[in-house]
């Protein structure tokens, strides 16, 4: 462990040898700092606070201490980065690889790989997601802009579809045929609306159910993740469809105020089909045969 | 035939004996006035104009004459009523039982039983359609407001469905399951949007295809007609669904500016399945066995 | 009576000697045309239609005839003027001195002295009301723009009041003190809102009750009438108050969409205090002692 | 002259031999009907009304008669066409070749070749102006969409210019250089804004002044006319410029609510440079040498 | 006094024995920390800063120091709580029992018991005020929703009133009668409007004047406080009235942009009737006989 | 050098003798603190951070450290002031005399003399700029409100012009004549639009080119600076023009969403004419003869 001057490291704290602590850091009993962590300075790590491998806290990060009314503490997932002078409220977990921008006030847990900013902090993007490039390149290819075009996004078997759009003075029309345009027979639809723009939806994968997403009004970003790669797609036209096969982790955010998201599914509703914990999802993906390579 | 003073009835006009003509009416050669018609006064019936049985023209109705550029004439369907001082442009047909309000300027044909008003004339309602009463009564009945409620509208086998609606701070949700909540398996969806509020859509029946209509955004009036009775339903909530079995004449109008109409169908698209002529529809309905009574 | 060629005047019609009828006019039995009336041409006066003294109908005025379902007829008050090609629906009375603009379609009765226009016709002003001039002149006088200013409008004892307005960064403030700024003690308030801009309100006088009107939001025109003179005031600022003493006929119209009209009264509600018929109001005014001069 | 039954043609009227009058037409003393005119029926032509060569009045056209307060009459320019049941108020002139749609109420004079509709009537287009085709074709040509492109519109020397547009995250930029991009040195600018969408502006030509028009905000239709041909250009982008050389008749209409029209001129303001009468413009154009062919 | 390592406590500071100071706290001469205070760490208490009994400062709270231009300091009222990493500007007083959320930047003094959040900090609520529960329960009781219902709020004699509301197609109407529906005779009205949504109004009590508040447009939260209990009422309908007897501390906030608050008072304006200091209000309340129990 | 307790001053740091350091300040090797600087406490000055003469950092200012990916550091210009608990991101330079408000998060460099606030920080004003006073006084003088008025702003030869504005029911009109109303002949125009309200434009001077600015739509603040004095003008009316002679530093900010800024220039575009560095501008100004006094 490397520490600078004017730190106060209490007995009962666990600090890995490879961790680096800057000036004026306080580590209370019961706090844990794992390998390769960095605490830049002027931070108190309260009892119960946990920095997992590679977590980085910029200078002046302030963590709300637990109190009698609420004993929940704070944890920082592997390789997350917390910006200078950020404030982290009690009960928050910052997910693996997530980024908190400097000066943010984080009141809700941050999903893995998400980038958050502001006070209160909102998700503004995902780390290493290839969204803009991927989709723009896709739109730039003349052959896939045509009706009926289907493009693989290199995230498992996720595909983006250009469906039929007919302009008509009496009203425009989009349509699709199941088991033809859409790669499964459909047993259920649902529609999501009145989504506050700062909210995140989805954040789960299905074990066997296929989904097909259409943003019929407004716009919405969908992050798809097969456990190895991520891609962000902005659905902003009613003739764009996004196919999520089973075992795809999906997240929606950046909804415009009037978003209407229309989803078709291959199965009736079954709560047992949902995987809501990202770590469980990663574990399942990595032992499944079609991820063997 | 009963006519008042100061009329000018030309040789070559056909005027039924039971027709009544008011003052200052001019009937040119080639015009036709059928039984029980009334022309209240100050109207010229140009060559080719045809009043079918029971048609009524109020005083001062002005019909645009055909000219060299456009020889199309005007016809008035059985029992239609044209209000005082209305203007009827060339090429217009006013459908059976339709009503034109006084002072209107009618530039497009008027569907059977429709009520039109204004300059240019727009549809404002349907004669003898039980909309308001029927639907309000339906809404007043506590048992059918519940999720899962299905109500017959006494128009063939048309039914109105209350689907599931879940309020959630991250966005509201509606959903339905095909072959369970919705009385058929679905092979195709289409969505209609950007509908100008003055436009009328639909105006056809299907021979074998079932349809299920949901107004996912905004609102829209649907008139369903089994050839014997009519009902108008205003779809204004995403958890209201309207089931149209085959051989139901459907019309949509009064769309709010942001209407998004979502339709599920039991069959893939087949142009041969459409009946677009109301008279043909009536003929088919009246010889079909389940309209025998 | 002076009539042009090609008229059809039926036995049983009553036509004053001083009436003038243009070309192609039809007067049916039971119609009445009083002294000094003018019918310019191409009009049918149905049974029961009544033109009172001095009424003028422009060319091509079309009156909807009574039918079996609705036998109500049409009457034209003294000295009213109906513009060319206007359409008058059954049941309408055009009030004394009112004006219907050319081409209008009149579906509702027109108050005395009102000017109506459009299809359907709406009130756009009042004949001979001194609104603009009076109020602008009033506003031009520096001494009455000051807080506390009270101006007589030369309509009975009606007064316009400039109340106190205080601008404050935490919210602006208007106020008034009863029996001081406002010339009576108050027993009741009422507020009117959600007024459709095409609607007319008021149209009555009170026998003993004093009223004080403030337009707290939006704007609203008030026509005050003491039976001899009229004035139109546009209340568009929350520090403008209008005092209506008893025996003042008041009408409100031209409300902006967000109008909130706040009224203070000197008496509790008493239906017997209302005079709702303009003729009765005129009769009462003209025999009352303070109108003796 | 050919007239139908039940007309009333007064002594003192002037009716050309080639004019045709339908049924129930009344022509008062002092009215004039020129060669090749048509009056379809049910119309009164009051004293002073003038139909110039080839004017056509559809059935039921109603003209407001002059009265004591206002003796101005109505005139119909050569080859204009007035739709069925239109109402024409006193004082109106319908310009040469103009069209009034059926049922319109015309309260203001109609410019030459304009098409008007509604109550009150507004300009909706110009007869035989090649707008849509011309401009769309222009836009379809890839080589003229480029910055610096200049296209002749086949109306005198009028040209349409694609100026420079630079997108920048700090604000977009358009610019032009006088005597380079814009074909004259500039001595004056003016900007027009707060244009009610129903108003028409311009309606004049200049003798020597060159003009260059840019619609910097919103959109605006400009009709340019060299006395022989007309073209309508819709300026809807700040990098579109329209050059009007001297002796070009220009009219602007269909302004969107937020239109800001920016005009550069080659001369300082000089009222003597304006030609405001279309007939005078035509006369000057047709004797000028560069219209000799 | 209990203090952690790495503090710098200057001579001339006053620190109570029961105060607790965390790591890296600096207390300059002339600063005061009263009994039961907590300073969690990384805070400088400048000369003149005063923590009253029980005040709690979370970790990283930064106080702006006084400078030559502005020597005003900062004080923290009894039992207030300042969240982690909050910034407190010079001149601010945080009132008794108030709460500053983590990460807030506080530029204005905070009223007693208020909760503030954001940068700059705005009031978002009041501690221990029973608003939602009380009012929702009140609305849930069918008998008090009826016109004329009056409900005590258990804050002195404050009552909430459901006044008369009449829906009418010509405009809706609310009204009330003084000394009948409203429990006093009225001598004065005032209206408040153009209230910025972030502003707080009121913050005073009256000695003898009764008030009756109606939110005629928009909505507004009113906190009423009798010195012992608090209740927050959201006035959002023009038929809801709130009666404040004398010696009630009232505060309004959370005004929607279009709020129009209408207040009736039992007395003419008298500045001597206002109590504007909360401590003075508490003192007067607690010695007054009707607070004896 | 004066420093308080608990500082950590590393070898290799450069700290002027007249600098003052508060408690808990850390200065790493390679950081520089010039004369008369103040660092109030709880701040780490990373390697490469530079405080120029008179820079003041309030308590708790947090500076983002350089990292492997981005080695750019932070510099604080002469006499700038950084508020308590502000966060300064890497790569930022705070210009001479600029002010960062407490609690701000500064992600972009701050121009000289600007005042920034918020997270992320935006410019809210300029230090010592006489804007409001100057312009209000100007507007208060009746003689300069008249059309044609020209007022010197005491910033070099910058002048503010009241141009001609004509109200017309067909659209309002503003205009100007070059070399008459506007003090140069014009060779080029440009228009700026779609300016995000948080963006700053301009920030340069011209060597020989004259400019004339008009805000044709919306509003925009322009700061003009001759190297000695500054003035802020808010252009919010299309008849206000601002003349910038050569060697005037100009900045635009606070654009309303719909701003359209129209600029006329005396020269064609020449990149060599731009001075984009404020220090270079100051140097040029101070050696030029007409700044000799």
Tab-separated table of N, CA and C in Angstrom, chain D residues 203-244:
chain	number	residue	atom	x	y	z
D	203	UNK	N	-46.533	43.268	-54.286
D	203	UNK	CA	-47.505	43.750	-55.270
D	203	UNK	C	-47.026	45.050	-55.909
D	204	UNK	N	-45.794	45.039	-56.348
D	204	UNK	CA	-45.290	46.177	-57.095
D	204	UNK	C	-44.069	45.728	-57.896
D	205	UNK	N	-43.622	46.584	-58.804
D	205	UNK	CA	-42.356	46.387	-59.515
D	205	UNK	C	-41.515	47.643	-59.312
D	206	UNK	N	-40.223	47.525	-59.578
D	206	UNK	CA	-39.330	48.689	-59.543
D	206	UNK	C	-38.873	49.014	-60.956
D	207	UNK	N	-38.667	50.304	-61.213
D	207	UNK	CA	-38.204	50.731	-62.534
D	207	UNK	C	-36.710	50.445	-62.711
D	208	UNK	N	-35.887	50.807	-61.708
D	208	UNK	CA	-34.441	50.645	-61.878
D	208	UNK	C	-33.777	49.866	-60.745
D	209	UNK	N	-34.478	49.677	-59.651
D	209	UNK	CA	-33.845	49.081	-58.473
D	209	UNK	C	-33.819	47.551	-58.584
D	210	UNK	N	-32.667	46.970	-58.278
D	210	UNK	CA	-32.529	45.522	-58.172
D	210	UNK	C	-32.810	45.110	-56.716
D	211	UNK	N	-33.365	43.929	-56.557
D	211	UNK	CA	-33.624	43.426	-55.205
D	211	UNK	C	-33.112	41.997	-55.071
D	212	UNK	N	-32.735	41.641	-53.853
D	212	UNK	CA	-32.298	40.277	-53.552
D	212	UNK	C	-32.986	39.875	-52.252
D	213	UNK	N	-33.793	38.811	-52.306
D	213	UNK	CA	-34.632	38.420	-51.168
D	213	UNK	C	-34.100	37.150	-50.526
D	214	UNK	N	-34.043	37.171	-49.183
D	214	UNK	CA	-33.660	35.994	-48.399
D	214	UNK	C	-34.686	35.839	-47.294
D	215	UNK	N	-35.218	34.649	-47.137
D	215	UNK	CA	-36.140	34.404	-46.031
D	215	UNK	C	-35.310	33.803	-44.901
D	216	UNK	N	-34.913	34.666	-43.954
D	216	UNK	CA	-33.929	34.268	-42.952
D	216	UNK	C	-34.534	33.376	-41.878
D	217	UNK	N	-35.816	33.524	-41.627
D	217	UNK	CA	-36.541	32.664	-40.679
D	217	UNK	C	-37.873	32.317	-41.314
D	218	UNK	N	-38.400	31.146	-40.981
D	218	UNK	CA	-39.712	30.776	-41.465
D	218	UNK	C	-39.716	30.571	-42.968
D	219	UNK	N	-40.870	30.822	-43.591
D	219	UNK	CA	-40.992	30.591	-45.019
D	219	UNK	C	-41.962	31.567	-45.630
D	220	UNK	N	-41.882	31.729	-46.921
D	220	UNK	CA	-42.669	32.741	-47.619
D	220	UNK	C	-42.676	32.396	-49.103
D	221	UNK	N	-43.841	32.500	-49.726
D	221	UNK	CA	-43.918	32.287	-51.165
D	221	UNK	C	-43.777	33.620	-51.872
D	222	UNK	N	-42.972	33.629	-52.918
D	222	UNK	CA	-42.811	34.832	-53.736
D	222	UNK	C	-43.257	34.482	-55.152
D	223	UNK	N	-44.191	35.277	-55.687
D	223	UNK	CA	-44.586	35.112	-57.083
D	223	UNK	C	-43.876	36.193	-57.876
D	224	UNK	N	-43.088	35.783	-58.869
D	224	UNK	CA	-42.419	36.746	-59.744
D	224	UNK	C	-43.084	36.675	-61.118
D	225	UNK	N	-43.185	37.824	-61.763
D	225	UNK	CA	-44.004	37.939	-62.977
D	225	UNK	C	-43.323	38.993	-63.839
D	226	UNK	N	-42.961	38.619	-65.072
D	226	UNK	CA	-42.332	39.595	-65.965
D	226	UNK	C	-43.340	40.161	-66.963
D	227	UNK	N	-44.606	39.944	-66.707
D	227	UNK	CA	-45.647	40.432	-67.603
D	227	UNK	C	-46.053	39.389	-68.620
D	228	UNK	N	-45.229	38.361	-68.754
D	228	UNK	CA	-45.546	37.303	-69.708
D	228	UNK	C	-45.698	35.956	-69.018
D	229	UNK	N	-44.791	35.651	-68.095
D	229	UNK	CA	-44.862	34.382	-67.375
D	229	UNK	C	-44.747	34.662	-65.882
D	230	UNK	N	-45.213	33.683	-65.118
D	230	UNK	CA	-45.211	33.796	-63.665
D	230	UNK	C	-44.520	32.572	-63.090
D	231	UNK	N	-43.876	32.724	-61.946
D	231	UNK	CA	-43.304	31.574	-61.233
D	231	UNK	C	-43.440	31.843	-59.745
D	232	UNK	N	-43.781	30.803	-59.009
D	232	UNK	CA	-43.887	30.934	-57.560
D	232	UNK	C	-42.733	30.176	-56.916
D	233	UNK	N	-41.999	30.866	-56.063
D	233	UNK	CA	-40.866	30.267	-55.369
D	233	UNK	C	-41.164	30.289	-53.884
D	234	UNK	N	-40.983	29.171	-53.218
D	234	UNK	CA	-41.154	29.175	-51.771
D	234	UNK	C	-39.772	29.239	-51.132
D	235	UNK	N	-39.494	30.367	-50.533
D	235	UNK	CA	-38.215	30.575	-49.845
D	235	UNK	C	-38.351	30.037	-48.430
D	236	UNK	N	-37.633	28.989	-48.109
D	236	UNK	CA	-37.811	28.365	-46.800
D	236	UNK	C	-36.488	27.982	-46.160
D	237	UNK	N	-35.408	28.524	-46.646
D	237	UNK	CA	-34.100	28.203	-46.077
D	237	UNK	C	-33.246	29.461	-46.180
D	238	UNK	N	-32.470	29.774	-45.154
D	238	UNK	CA	-31.738	31.041	-45.170
D	238	UNK	C	-30.617	31.071	-46.200
D	239	UNK	N	-30.318	29.956	-46.847
D	239	UNK	CA	-29.278	29.995	-47.876
D	239	UNK	C	-29.872	30.010	-49.284
D	240	UNK	N	-31.178	30.257	-49.388
D	240	UNK	CA	-31.809	30.438	-50.700
D	240	UNK	C	-31.995	31.927	-50.918
D	241	UNK	N	-31.544	32.445	-52.037
D	241	UNK	CA	-31.731	33.854	-52.353
D	241	UNK	C	-32.440	33.989	-53.686
D	242	UNK	N	-33.270	35.019	-53.813
D	242	UNK	CA	-34.013	35.239	-55.048
D	242	UNK	C	-33.698	36.638	-55.553
D	243	UNK	N	-33.206	36.694	-56.778
D	243	UNK	CA	-32.822	37.962	-57.384
D	243	UNK	C	-33.942	38.465	-58.288
D	244	UNK	N	-34.418	39.701	-58.022
D	244	UNK	CA	-35.443	40.330	-58.842
D	244	UNK	C	-34.824	41.538	-59.545
